[in-house]
Amino acid sequence: MTDNSSVARVPGIDPQEMQEWIESFDAVLREEGQEAATLLLDRLRARAQLLGAGPVFTANTPYVNTIPAERQGVFPGDQEIERRIKSLIRWNALAMVVRANRVDHSIGGHISTYASAATLFEVGFNHFFRGRTEEFEGDTVYLQGHASPGVYARAFLEGRLSAKKLENFRRELRPDGGLSSYPHPWLMPDFWEYPTVSMGLSPLMAIYQARFNRYLEDRGIKPKTNAKVWAFLGDGETDEPESLGAITLASRENLDNLIFVINCNLQRLDGPVRGNGKIVQELEAAFRGAGWNVIKALWGSDWDPLFERDVDGLLVKRLGEMVDGEMQKLVVESGAYLRQHVFGTDPRLLKMVKDIPDEALRTLRQGGHDPRKVYAAYKAAVEHTGSPTVILARTIKGYGLGESGEGRNITHQQKKLNEEELREFRSRFGIPINDDQLADTPFYRPPEDSREIQYLRARRQELGGYVPSRKVRSKPLVADHDALFREFLTGSDGREVSTTMAFVGMLRQMLRDPEIGKLVVPIVPDEARTFGMESLFRQVGIYSSRGQLYEPVDVHTLLYYKEAKDGQILEEGITEAGSMTSFIAAGSAYATHGINTIPFFIYYSMFGLQRISDFIWAAADMRCRGFLLGGTAGRTTLAGEGLQHQDGNSHILALPIPTLWAYDPAFAYEIAVIIQDGIRRMYKDGENIFYYITVMNEAYAMPPMPPGPEIRDGILKGMYKYRASQNKKSKLRAQIFGSGAILREALKAQEILDEKYGLAADVWSVTSYKALYNDGINTERWNLLHPTEKPRVPYVSQCLGDAPGVLIAATDYLKALPNLVSKWVPRRLAALGTDGFGRSDGREALRNFFEVDARFITLATLYELLQDGKIEPSVVEKAIKDLGIDTEKANPLLA
Ligand SMILES: Cc1ncc(C[n+]2csc(CCOP(=O)(O)OP(=O)(O)O)c2C)c(N)n1
Ligand SMILES: [Mg+2]
């Protein structure tokens, strides 16, 4: 399309001369073709730069459709019947929300998001989104969460959801079941695949999903296909930093299997997204600058004749200068207002619309509401190669709600319509419901043999089945992998290793295993060397879609930085969020692709649950499987790094995520037991759980696993007695709980107590307070509900039984962690932990600062005995001196 809009705009150039320049360009384009015209522009741009008139760069195109009318092609569907289907869906979606709120006005729900997205969704459902079949993996579609009523309403027409279910929208706890507010695979595991409602998560998830699909193909784990990943987003949603945070990855990786559709209704919840600017242009520049293919679908077909008449580019210029706040106003105002405000600025513009009546002007459609424009954009997107595509579609929020919401600032939360408003909506969309039924607002589904239902079914059949639809298609693993983990059960023969190194050793073994080797997906955010994983670079390679185009600087070394097209490690760079979305793609591949990939995402533990917990929450919702490894974990094990690195928090932050099993192991054999059992539970037994395991970088000799079947069981359930006291005679007794890095301090305290105070202490390794806590609350709940039956006993209480003496727990995490189980232990529990800000110093100094070292464990034990009247205060006072404890030292909680 020739855009003459700049002619009138450029100051100081004779319009006549400008016209000649433009005509010359037109001639090149016409006679030499597009490539030559582009070349000419490039040369001119370079010349301008050379002569000091540059840089000449704009990432924006005029405020018009990217695909001009003459290139949009034909719409292959039956537009009339698709409009009728869409209208019925609109009605049922609206009825769901309105009815749910009649029963209980606090139920909520959204009408206006789907009202704006309906055409964007329906063109996809009728023509593009391919279902998952035996032959074809299908497309992956992230649907805007707040538009879920429209997705349910379509499934109702498809015969997949009953009217009863619709009636129970947002009332999932009804005896006959209901529908979840938003897309939640946890709640509707046969229906929803991808949770999208915490805004900003799905764009990042979609990018890494598209990249993961390529990774599987490049590694030969799945066949190459032309399956697409579609992500439908709100324009307001793009303000979330995660939304645009990885768009350069998508273009760098040439992800032409990825399509974003941004529903640009110019509004968010409170009001306009950019009242004083233009969100479409802002997004265009961002995406185009990042190397995406950008398709703007702003104006419906009604506008085509106007643009045709716009030979001087006046209209394009006028639309380009109006801010979004003004654009939004046009939606709620009359045709006369539009005539005056859009066209009234120039008599030539007014002339363009003089034959168009006000009412027709008012109802000129937006691009995102015109199936032909949307179809053309989608078609161009799926055919585009070499880069991802974003479609910026202009829509109206609350489309069709008329004065009760269309384009209004209140529309996002509109959920009640009175009878008059319902009547208007019904009539506008031609829903066959009588006036006297309106008060009931019934759902409407045409008979099975109606043209609408037949058409809709035929379209979905043609496209391979219903979307969304979730099905687990992977086969369970068969092996037990005993041999794989055996070497880690026997200790390190005095060699000092960290649990991180031990884990990396296990990873290396797993990568060699005939069954799981290929399925393992190691993920690191630029931290492999920190964890001593660089040996894996060479062993399995770092994934790169381009292989390695350069000779790495360390090519002559054994462990050089090897990138390869079939590399197995996902080296994500410094993005924990991006890495987590790779974890999500790999951890849900058992459903998405029917492939049991086993992700191991290892990261600096402070930057995990603390920084990206919402993604971890989404992973749980998605029933993800796999292992998260919090590396260099613990507040006092990570010497030197200080406040922002030392993690005493993550085991507390792991608590709320129901399917996440969190472990703080101290020894290699504990990790081996946990990982082996985890693989069995997730990939053999099909449990929808995942793991968080903290690993440390403090090196010490790894002991062999103590004998006895109860050890393995105890490691998994959360605690076991690691070392009983050898002192059988003492009357002074204690039970000391240690975990992870602090277990060895507990063992030292055991010795001090024995040698200096004649006290016999047993030391327990508590591998998971979360597991103990969950077992405790589950047991309590069962007892509460079964008062006449023999009460069950929590595992932690069973362990301790009548174990004698005082109880002391020491952890490298907050004191709240051991306190979680205090009500199920036989006596008072003293907790030592690391509440407060970290410091950079050595381990010894840190453990003194946080009062969790062997001396403080000794002191706490003696103090507990004092409380029990078993020793005198003077003994404790002397101990403080003997242990060299400074009673005036800073309080770590406040310091
Ligand atoms: C992370 C997050 N923050 C806030 C919300 C609450 N919220 C739900 S919808 C919405 C406005 C959405 O606007 P937009 O993205 O433009 O979508 P539209 O409904 O306009 O299509 C907000 C703020 C949320 N769901 N997620
Ligand atoms: Mg919006």
mmCIF file with all atom_site columns, N, CA, C and O and ligand atoms in Angstrom, residues 113 116 144 233-237 262-269 271 273 395 397 412, ligand 2:
data_model
loop_
_atom_site.group_PDB
_atom_site.id
_atom_site.type_symbol
_atom_site.label_atom_id
_atom_site.label_alt_id
_atom_site.label_comp_id
_atom_site.label_asym_id
_atom_site.label_entity_id
_atom_site.label_seq_id
_atom_site.pdbx_PDB_ins_code
_atom_site.Cartn_x
_atom_site.Cartn_y
_atom_site.Cartn_z
_atom_site.occupancy
_atom_site.B_iso_or_equiv
_atom_site.pdbx_formal_charge
_atom_site.auth_seq_id
_atom_site.auth_comp_id
_atom_site.auth_asym_id
_atom_site.auth_atom_id
_atom_site.pdbx_PDB_model_num
ATOM   1  N  N  . THR A 1 113 ? -14.230 -9.037  28.798 1.00 0.00 ? 113 THR A N  1
ATOM   2  C  CA . THR A 1 113 ? -13.000 -9.495  28.144 1.00 0.00 ? 113 THR A CA 1
ATOM   3  C  C  . THR A 1 113 ? -13.377 -10.407 26.973 1.00 0.00 ? 113 THR A C  1
ATOM   4  O  O  . THR A 1 113 ? -12.915 -10.206 25.841 1.00 0.00 ? 113 THR A O  1
ATOM   5  N  N  . SER A 1 116 ? -14.833 -8.734  23.990 1.00 0.00 ? 116 SER A N  1
ATOM   6  C  CA . SER A 1 116 ? -13.890 -8.124  23.051 1.00 0.00 ? 116 SER A CA 1
ATOM   7  C  C  . SER A 1 116 ? -13.088 -9.169  22.287 1.00 0.00 ? 116 SER A C  1
ATOM   8  O  O  . SER A 1 116 ? -12.648 -8.936  21.173 1.00 0.00 ? 116 SER A O  1
ATOM   9  N  N  . GLN A 1 144 ? -6.594  -16.175 26.964 1.00 0.00 ? 144 GLN A N  1
ATOM   10 C  CA . GLN A 1 144 ? -6.699  -15.118 27.983 1.00 0.00 ? 144 GLN A CA 1
ATOM   11 C  C  . GLN A 1 144 ? -7.617  -15.599 29.121 1.00 0.00 ? 144 GLN A C  1
ATOM   12 O  O  . GLN A 1 144 ? -8.782  -15.928 28.890 1.00 0.00 ? 144 GLN A O  1
ATOM   13 N  N  . LEU A 1 233 ? -3.309  -12.563 24.663 1.00 0.00 ? 233 LEU A N  1
ATOM   14 C  CA . LEU A 1 233 ? -2.984  -11.692 25.802 1.00 0.00 ? 233 LEU A CA 1
ATOM   15 C  C  . LEU A 1 233 ? -3.830  -10.440 25.788 1.00 0.00 ? 233 LEU A C  1
ATOM   16 O  O  . LEU A 1 233 ? -4.310  -10.009 24.735 1.00 0.00 ? 233 LEU A O  1
ATOM   17 N  N  . GLY A 1 234 ? -3.944  -9.838  26.954 1.00 0.00 ? 234 GLY A N  1
ATOM   18 C  CA . GLY A 1 234 ? -4.579  -8.533  27.019 1.00 0.00 ? 234 GLY A CA 1
ATOM   19 C  C  . GLY A 1 234 ? -3.551  -7.446  26.764 1.00 0.00 ? 234 GLY A C  1
ATOM   20 O  O  . GLY A 1 234 ? -2.353  -7.646  27.018 1.00 0.00 ? 234 GLY A O  1
ATOM   21 N  N  . ASP A 1 235 ? -4.001  -6.292  26.290 1.00 0.00 ? 235 ASP A N  1
ATOM   22 C  CA . ASP A 1 235 ? -3.032  -5.207  26.077 1.00 0.00 ? 235 ASP A CA 1
ATOM   23 C  C  . ASP A 1 235 ? -2.522  -4.682  27.415 1.00 0.00 ? 235 ASP A C  1
ATOM   24 O  O  . ASP A 1 235 ? -1.342  -4.358  27.578 1.00 0.00 ? 235 ASP A O  1
ATOM   25 N  N  . GLY A 1 236 ? -3.407  -4.641  28.416 1.00 0.00 ? 236 GLY A N  1
ATOM   26 C  CA . GLY A 1 236 ? -2.967  -4.221  29.747 1.00 0.00 ? 236 GLY A CA 1
ATOM   27 C  C  . GLY A 1 236 ? -1.944  -5.201  30.311 1.00 0.00 ? 236 GLY A C  1
ATOM   28 O  O  . GLY A 1 236 ? -1.003  -4.817  31.004 1.00 0.00 ? 236 GLY A O  1
ATOM   29 N  N  . GLU A 1 237 ? -2.126  -6.457  29.987 1.00 0.00 ? 237 GLU A N  1
ATOM   30 C  CA . GLU A 1 237 ? -1.241  -7.519  30.488 1.00 0.00 ? 237 GLU A CA 1
ATOM   31 C  C  . GLU A 1 237 ? 0.213   -7.304  30.063 1.00 0.00 ? 237 GLU A C  1
ATOM   32 O  O  . GLU A 1 237 ? 1.140   -7.758  30.736 1.00 0.00 ? 237 GLU A O  1
ATOM   33 N  N  . ILE A 1 262 ? -2.525  -10.087 20.602 1.00 0.00 ? 262 ILE A N  1
ATOM   34 C  CA . ILE A 1 262 ? -2.787  -9.148  21.702 1.00 0.00 ? 262 ILE A CA 1
ATOM   35 C  C  . ILE A 1 262 ? -4.095  -8.417  21.424 1.00 0.00 ? 262 ILE A C  1
ATOM   36 O  O  . ILE A 1 262 ? -4.260  -7.744  20.405 1.00 0.00 ? 262 ILE A O  1
ATOM   37 N  N  . ASN A 1 263 ? -4.990  -8.632  22.369 1.00 0.00 ? 263 ASN A N  1
ATOM   38 C  CA . ASN A 1 263 ? -6.338  -8.090  22.266 1.00 0.00 ? 263 ASN A CA 1
ATOM   39 C  C  . ASN A 1 263 ? -6.289  -6.622  22.696 1.00 0.00 ? 263 ASN A C  1
ATOM   40 O  O  . ASN A 1 263 ? -6.367  -6.302  23.878 1.00 0.00 ? 263 ASN A O  1
ATOM   41 N  N  . CYS A 1 264 ? -6.147  -5.740  21.721 1.00 0.00 ? 264 CYS A N  1
ATOM   42 C  CA . CYS A 1 264 ? -5.953  -4.323  22.031 1.00 0.00 ? 264 CYS A CA 1
ATOM   43 C  C  . CYS A 1 264 ? -7.293  -3.612  22.114 1.00 0.00 ? 264 CYS A C  1
ATOM   44 O  O  . CYS A 1 264 ? -7.729  -2.942  21.173 1.00 0.00 ? 264 CYS A O  1
ATOM   45 N  N  . ASN A 1 265 ? -7.942  -3.787  23.257 1.00 0.00 ? 265 ASN A N  1
ATOM   46 C  CA . ASN A 1 265 ? -9.202  -3.058  23.472 1.00 0.00 ? 265 ASN A CA 1
ATOM   47 C  C  . ASN A 1 265 ? -8.918  -1.725  24.155 1.00 0.00 ? 265 ASN A C  1
ATOM   48 O  O  . ASN A 1 265 ? -9.845  -1.012  24.529 1.00 0.00 ? 265 ASN A O  1
ATOM   49 N  N  . LEU A 1 266 ? -7.660  -1.426  24.312 1.00 0.00 ? 266 LEU A N  1
ATOM   50 C  CA . LEU A 1 266 ? -7.184  -0.140  24.845 1.00 0.00 ? 266 LEU A CA 1
ATOM   51 C  C  . LEU A 1 266 ? -7.534  0.066   26.313 1.00 0.00 ? 266 LEU A C  1
ATOM   52 O  O  . LEU A 1 266 ? -7.261  1.109   26.881 1.00 0.00 ? 266 LEU A O  1
ATOM   53 N  N  . GLN A 1 267 ? -8.153  -0.948  26.917 1.00 0.00 ? 267 GLN A N  1
ATOM   54 C  CA . GLN A 1 267 ? -8.546  -0.802  28.315 1.00 0.00 ? 267 GLN A CA 1
ATOM   55 C  C  . GLN A 1 267 ? -7.980  -1.931  29.145 1.00 0.00 ? 267 GLN A C  1
ATOM   56 O  O  . GLN A 1 267 ? -7.779  -3.043  28.658 1.00 0.00 ? 267 GLN A O  1
ATOM   57 N  N  . ARG A 1 268 ? -7.786  -1.612  30.400 1.00 0.00 ? 268 ARG A N  1
ATOM   58 C  CA . ARG A 1 268 ? -7.459  -2.660  31.377 1.00 0.00 ? 268 ARG A CA 1
ATOM   59 C  C  . ARG A 1 268 ? -8.555  -2.652  32.420 1.00 0.00 ? 268 ARG A C  1
ATOM   60 O  O  . ARG A 1 268 ? -9.709  -2.485  32.052 1.00 0.00 ? 268 ARG A O  1
ATOM   61 N  N  . LEU A 1 269 ? -8.232  -2.843  33.701 1.00 0.00 ? 269 LEU A N  1
ATOM   62 C  CA . LEU A 1 269 ? -9.306  -2.949  34.682 1.00 0.00 ? 269 LEU A CA 1
ATOM   63 C  C  . LEU A 1 269 ? -9.853  -1.576  35.082 1.00 0.00 ? 269 LEU A C  1
ATOM   64 O  O  . LEU A 1 269 ? -11.046 -1.313  35.037 1.00 0.00 ? 269 LEU A O  1
ATOM   65 N  N  . GLY A 1 271 ? -9.157  1.518   33.713 1.00 0.00 ? 271 GLY A N  1
ATOM   66 C  CA . GLY A 1 271 ? -9.389  2.522   32.677 1.00 0.00 ? 271 GLY A CA 1
ATOM   67 C  C  . GLY A 1 271 ? -8.518  2.225   31.479 1.00 0.00 ? 271 GLY A C  1
ATOM   68 O  O  . GLY A 1 271 ? -8.160  1.074   31.226 1.00 0.00 ? 271 GLY A O  1
ATOM   69 N  N  . VAL A 1 273 ? -5.450  1.700   28.904 1.00 0.00 ? 273 VAL A N  1
ATOM   70 C  CA . VAL A 1 273 ? -4.077  1.201   29.063 1.00 0.00 ? 273 VAL A CA 1
ATOM   71 C  C  . VAL A 1 273 ? -3.089  2.359   28.858 1.00 0.00 ? 273 VAL A C  1
ATOM   72 O  O  . VAL A 1 273 ? -2.144  2.532   29.610 1.00 0.00 ? 273 VAL A O  1
ATOM   73 N  N  . THR A 1 395 ? -9.848  -3.980  19.351 1.00 0.00 ? 395 THR A N  1
ATOM   74 C  CA . THR A 1 395 ? -11.194 -4.424  19.688 1.00 0.00 ? 395 THR A CA 1
ATOM   75 C  C  . THR A 1 395 ? -11.824 -3.423  20.642 1.00 0.00 ? 395 THR A C  1
ATOM   76 O  O  . THR A 1 395 ? -11.187 -2.438  21.026 1.00 0.00 ? 395 THR A O  1
ATOM   77 N  N  . LYS A 1 397 ? -13.663 -3.217  24.342 1.00 0.00 ? 397 LYS A N  1
ATOM   78 C  CA . LYS A 1 397 ? -13.924 -3.958  25.574 1.00 0.00 ? 397 LYS A CA 1
ATOM   79 C  C  . LYS A 1 397 ? -15.426 -3.898  25.873 1.00 0.00 ? 397 LYS A C  1
ATOM   80 O  O  . LYS A 1 397 ? -16.043 -2.839  25.805 1.00 0.00 ? 397 LYS A O  1
ATOM   81 N  N  . HIS A 1 412 ? -14.875 -3.730  32.897 1.00 0.00 ? 412 HIS A N  1
ATOM   82 C  CA . HIS A 1 412 ? -14.169 -4.969  33.257 1.00 0.00 ? 412 HIS A CA 1
ATOM   83 C  C  . HIS A 1 412 ? -14.918 -5.745  34.323 1.00 0.00 ? 412 HIS A C  1
ATOM   84 O  O  . HIS A 1 412 ? -14.937 -6.972  34.326 1.00 0.00 ? 412 HIS A O  1
HETATM 85 MG MG . MG  B 2 .   ? -7.339  -4.656  27.550 1.00 0.00 ? 2   MG  B MG 1
#
